[in-house]
Amino acid sequence: GENVEQHPSTLSVQEGDSAVIKCTYSDSASNYFPWYKQELGKRPQLIIDIRSNVGEKKDQRIAVTLNKTAKHFSLHITETQPEDSAVYFCAAKGGGNKLTFGTGTQLKVEL
Amino acid sequence: DTAVSQTPKYLVTQMGNDKSIKCEQNLGHDTMYWYKQDSKKFLKIMFSYNNKELIINETVPNRFSPKSPDKAHLNLHINSLELGDSAVYFCASSQEPPPLHREQYFGPGTRLTVT
């Protein structure tokens, strides 16, 4: 089955700096890679996703890159703000149609 | 106008009891899911139903039994509750089935505490 590894587990940045979270996956059949943000006590919510036929996708301050050969994908947040503080999960969906989540990254944006 | 709703939001019960969590979505989606999020925040899929049919059944104890009376509802019944069942349970839905990939919309979660 799919195995998704996510690093780092915690990330602290100064407001205005960039944050990068990296994930690797094991199933070469995986073709859909969403990123979810979960604020404290709230539900996970999709912030961006990428499909395997695309190498990069950007939405305002958020971008995701995908390297299918190396089986890794990354989330980039620029100009971080305090409201970006949350737990971020990467995920991969493969041939079994099951979404496998990474272990999460606690991002803290400090003033 | 809540998209995915769950009841109850909090559930505190004793070991050995049987409890149910209900989930409803008003998005018209065909596929619904149950996830378990433990104290370390790991999100793991338990079950998935498409149009009332079970399509994903992960390795969970058979004390957990999902039931989908119609495609807008997916309930989770848990028998003989154990301490290790304490977690937040999230229901989710999406407009699939495969091979399409669509956003999964999560419910607010049910925090289950077994004492």
Tab-separated table of C-alpha atoms in Angstrom:
chain	number	residue	atom	x	y	z
A	1	GLY	CA	0.000	0.000	0.000
A	2	GLU	CA	0.868	3.667	-0.189
A	3	ASN	CA	3.224	5.171	2.383
A	4	VAL	CA	3.508	8.947	2.709
A	5	GLU	CA	6.290	10.535	4.724
A	6	GLN	CA	6.173	14.213	5.685
A	7	HIS	CA	8.881	16.529	7.005
A	8	PRO	CA	9.390	18.474	9.157
A	9	SER	CA	6.985	17.589	11.940
A	10	THR	CA	7.217	21.116	13.323
A	11	LEU	CA	8.229	24.327	11.606
A	12	SER	CA	8.601	27.746	13.116
A	13	VAL	CA	9.090	30.816	10.901
A	14	GLN	CA	9.028	34.551	11.326
A	15	GLU	CA	6.106	36.451	9.839
A	16	GLY	CA	6.882	37.320	6.246
A	17	ASP	CA	9.305	34.440	5.733
A	18	SER	CA	8.641	31.445	3.497
A	19	ALA	CA	7.750	27.955	4.721
A	20	VAL	CA	8.404	24.700	2.886
A	21	ILE	CA	6.948	21.303	3.766
A	22	LYS	CA	8.105	18.174	1.944
A	23	CYS	CA	6.475	14.814	1.356
A	24	THR	CA	7.508	11.593	-0.306
A	25	TYR	CA	5.276	8.759	-1.447
A	26	SER	CA	5.926	5.133	-2.299
A	27	ASP	CA	3.236	4.095	-4.803
A	28	SER	CA	4.251	5.075	-8.330
A	29	ALA	CA	0.580	4.689	-9.356
A	30	SER	CA	-0.420	7.642	-7.154
A	31	ASN	CA	-1.724	10.473	-9.298
A	32	TYR	CA	-3.456	12.961	-7.019
A	33	PHE	CA	-1.765	14.964	-4.264
A	34	PRO	CA	-3.854	17.304	-2.091
A	35	TRP	CA	-2.727	19.450	0.818
A	36	TYR	CA	-5.008	20.052	3.791
A	37	LYS	CA	-4.804	22.682	6.518
A	38	GLN	CA	-6.192	21.938	9.963
A	39	GLU	CA	-6.524	24.735	12.481
A	40	LEU	CA	-6.684	23.856	16.159
A	41	GLY	CA	-9.931	22.095	16.977
A	42	LYS	CA	-11.211	22.411	13.417
A	43	ARG	CA	-11.724	20.130	10.457
A	44	PRO	CA	-9.075	19.579	7.742
A	45	GLN	CA	-9.702	21.779	4.707
A	46	LEU	CA	-8.207	21.522	1.252
A	47	ILE	CA	-5.893	24.404	0.391
A	48	ILE	CA	-4.382	23.202	-2.873
A	49	ASP	CA	-4.014	20.017	-4.903
A	50	ILE	CA	-1.996	18.805	-7.853
A	51	ARG	CA	-2.454	16.003	-10.322
A	52	SER	CA	0.333	13.866	-11.712
A	53	ASN	CA	0.224	15.448	-15.163
A	54	VAL	CA	1.279	18.812	-13.704
A	55	GLY	CA	4.656	19.732	-12.190
A	56	GLU	CA	3.699	22.908	-10.362
A	57	LYS	CA	0.592	24.778	-9.295
A	58	LYS	CA	0.245	28.130	-7.620
A	59	ASP	CA	-2.590	29.899	-5.832
A	60	GLN	CA	-1.662	33.330	-4.463
A	61	ARG	CA	0.854	32.730	-1.639
A	62	ILE	CA	0.641	28.941	-1.858
A	63	ALA	CA	2.395	26.724	-4.386
A	64	VAL	CA	2.872	22.999	-4.741
A	65	THR	CA	5.547	21.213	-6.780
A	66	LEU	CA	5.578	17.572	-7.827
A	67	ASN	CA	8.525	15.451	-8.927
A	68	LYS	CA	7.087	12.168	-10.161
A	69	THR	CA	10.462	10.637	-10.883
A	70	ALA	CA	11.668	11.169	-7.349
A	71	LYS	CA	8.183	10.602	-5.900
A	72	HIS	CA	8.149	13.723	-3.819
A	73	PHE	CA	6.037	16.845	-3.607
A	74	SER	CA	6.313	20.033	-1.621
A	75	LEU	CA	4.167	22.862	-0.294
A	76	HIS	CA	5.544	26.372	-0.396
A	77	ILE	CA	3.965	29.243	1.515
A	78	THR	CA	5.388	32.701	0.885
A	79	GLU	CA	4.977	35.853	2.974
A	80	THR	CA	3.674	33.853	5.917
A	81	GLN	CA	1.107	35.415	8.216
A	82	PRO	CA	0.005	34.476	11.757
A	83	GLU	CA	-3.218	33.011	10.353
A	84	ASP	CA	-1.127	30.475	8.438
A	85	SER	CA	-0.335	28.809	11.778
A	86	ALA	CA	-1.941	25.359	11.679
A	87	VAL	CA	-1.196	21.694	11.018
A	88	TYR	CA	-0.638	20.933	7.336
A	89	PHE	CA	-1.162	17.463	5.874
A	90	CYS	CA	-0.003	16.193	2.536
A	91	ALA	CA	-1.788	13.216	1.004
A	92	ALA	CA	-1.497	10.900	-1.964
A	93	LYS	CA	-4.128	8.911	-3.781
A	94	GLY	CA	-3.133	5.863	-5.754
A	95	GLY	CA	-4.609	2.969	-7.635
A	96	GLY	CA	-6.655	1.811	-4.660
A	97	ASN	CA	-8.489	5.152	-4.625
A	98	LYS	CA	-7.543	5.553	-0.992
A	99	LEU	CA	-6.235	8.891	0.270
A	100	THR	CA	-3.168	8.276	2.434
A	101	PHE	CA	-2.162	11.205	4.633
A	102	GLY	CA	1.259	12.243	5.806
A	103	THR	CA	1.938	12.628	9.508
A	104	GLY	CA	1.356	16.379	9.532
A	105	THR	CA	3.491	19.502	10.027
A	106	GLN	CA	2.746	21.932	12.818
A	107	LEU	CA	3.526	25.360	11.342
A	108	LYS	CA	3.930	28.274	13.709
A	109	VAL	CA	4.281	31.777	12.330
A	110	GLU	CA	5.797	34.081	14.913
A	111	LEU	CA	5.352	37.833	15.019
B	1	ASP	CA	-26.324	25.225	5.218
B	2	THR	CA	-23.633	22.983	6.743
B	3	ALA	CA	-22.122	20.792	4.024
B	4	VAL	CA	-21.044	17.800	6.146
B	5	SER	CA	-22.454	17.470	9.639
B	6	GLN	CA	-21.754	14.988	12.417
B	7	THR	CA	-23.483	14.231	15.689
B	8	PRO	CA	-22.569	14.241	18.441
B	9	LYS	CA	-19.642	16.664	18.569
B	10	TYR	CA	-18.427	15.205	21.864
B	11	LEU	CA	-18.987	11.713	23.209
B	12	VAL	CA	-17.750	10.532	26.591
B	13	THR	CA	-18.494	6.938	27.494
B	14	GLN	CA	-17.203	4.015	29.493
B	15	MET	CA	-15.321	0.976	28.306
B	16	GLY	CA	-17.542	-1.801	27.060
B	17	ASN	CA	-20.373	0.450	25.919
B	18	ASP	CA	-21.777	0.600	22.383
B	19	LYS	CA	-22.097	3.975	20.674
B	20	SER	CA	-22.968	5.460	17.287
B	21	ILE	CA	-21.830	8.547	15.423
B	22	LYS	CA	-23.995	9.949	12.654
B	23	CYS	CA	-22.923	11.784	9.523
B	24	GLU	CA	-24.937	13.582	6.885
B	25	GLN	CA	-23.898	15.514	3.796
B	26	ASN	CA	-26.096	17.822	1.726
B	27	LEU	CA	-23.649	18.255	-1.151
B	28	GLY	CA	-25.134	15.540	-3.324
B	29	HIS	CA	-21.858	13.609	-3.229
B	30	ASP	CA	-21.688	9.936	-4.083
B	31	THR	CA	-18.818	8.946	-1.800
B	32	MET	CA	-18.473	9.203	1.971
B	33	TYR	CA	-15.654	8.297	4.344
B	34	TRP	CA	-14.789	7.779	7.983
B	35	TYR	CA	-11.364	8.804	9.266
B	36	LYS	CA	-9.801	8.407	12.681
B	37	GLN	CA	-7.423	11.081	14.022
B	38	ASP	CA	-5.480	9.984	17.066
B	39	SER	CA	-3.793	12.073	19.740
B	40	LYS	CA	-0.703	12.500	17.551
B	41	LYS	CA	-2.896	13.968	14.800
B	42	PHE	CA	-2.424	10.993	12.446
B	43	LEU	CA	-5.342	10.908	9.998
B	44	LYS	CA	-6.170	7.396	8.862
B	45	ILE	CA	-8.989	6.227	6.663
B	46	MET	CA	-11.280	3.569	8.092
B	47	PHE	CA	-14.079	3.109	5.571
B	48	SER	CA	-15.419	4.500	2.333
B	49	TYR	CA	-18.832	4.078	0.759
B	50	ASN	CA	-19.854	4.928	-2.785
B	51	ASN	CA	-23.587	5.112	-3.369
B	52	LYS	CA	-24.262	2.985	-0.282
B	53	GLU	CA	-21.712	0.365	-1.325
B	54	LEU	CA	-18.591	-0.310	0.772
B	55	ILE	CA	-15.499	0.318	-1.366
B	56	ILE	CA	-12.734	0.789	1.190
B	57	ASN	CA	-12.488	-1.238	4.369
B	58	GLU	CA	-9.203	-0.748	6.140
B	59	THR	CA	-7.865	-3.040	8.792
B	60	VAL	CA	-10.068	-1.920	11.648
B	61	PRO	CA	-11.490	-4.127	14.401
B	62	ASN	CA	-14.847	-5.623	13.495
B	63	ARG	CA	-16.248	-3.812	16.522
B	64	PHE	CA	-16.529	-0.897	14.074
B	65	SER	CA	-19.430	-1.203	11.665
B	66	PRO	CA	-20.371	1.500	9.177
B	67	LYS	CA	-23.887	1.754	7.841
B	68	SER	CA	-25.109	3.808	4.907
B	69	PRO	CA	-28.915	3.984	4.727
B	70	ASP	CA	-28.676	6.273	1.693
B	71	LYS	CA	-25.918	8.098	-0.118
B	72	ALA	CA	-26.330	11.221	2.029
B	73	HIS	CA	-25.757	9.400	5.317
B	74	LEU	CA	-22.927	7.294	6.687
B	75	ASN	CA	-23.118	6.262	10.322
B	76	LEU	CA	-20.470	4.561	12.424
B	77	HIS	CA	-21.399	2.109	15.147
B	78	ILE	CA	-18.787	0.971	17.643
B	79	ASN	CA	-19.314	-2.026	19.909
B	80	SER	CA	-17.523	-2.838	23.157
B	81	LEU	CA	-15.596	0.422	23.282
B	82	GLU	CA	-11.952	0.288	24.388
B	83	LEU	CA	-9.613	2.959	25.741
B	84	GLY	CA	-7.676	2.924	22.458
B	85	ASP	CA	-10.786	3.989	20.566
B	86	SER	CA	-10.455	7.470	22.063
B	87	ALA	CA	-9.818	9.810	19.133
B	88	VAL	CA	-11.478	12.350	16.893
B	89	TYR	CA	-13.553	10.713	14.166
B	90	PHE	CA	-14.087	12.671	10.976
B	91	CYS	CA	-16.679	11.997	8.345
B	92	ALA	CA	-15.962	13.273	4.831
B	93	SER	CA	-17.583	13.241	1.418
B	94	SER	CA	-16.523	13.808	-2.174
B	95	GLN	CA	-17.980	13.687	-5.652
B	96	GLU	CA	-16.264	10.607	-7.050
B	97	PRO	CA	-16.022	7.531	-7.813
B	98	PRO	CA	-12.669	6.680	-9.293
B	99	PRO	CA	-10.792	7.490	-11.422
B	100	LEU	CA	-11.930	11.026	-10.738
B	101	HIS	CA	-10.188	12.950	-7.992
B	102	ARG	CA	-12.146	15.555	-6.126
B	103	GLU	CA	-11.780	17.462	-2.896
B	104	GLN	CA	-12.902	15.655	0.211
B	105	TYR	CA	-15.080	17.815	2.467
B	106	PHE	CA	-14.689	16.984	6.130
B	107	GLY	CA	-17.267	17.204	8.869
B	108	PRO	CA	-16.507	19.008	12.156
B	109	GLY	CA	-15.385	15.821	13.873
B	110	THR	CA	-16.617	13.847	16.868
B	111	ARG	CA	-14.291	13.712	19.844
B	112	LEU	CA	-14.759	10.299	21.458
B	113	THR	CA	-13.372	9.786	24.940
B	114	VAL	CA	-13.516	6.320	26.453
B	115	THR	CA	-12.957	6.149	30.214
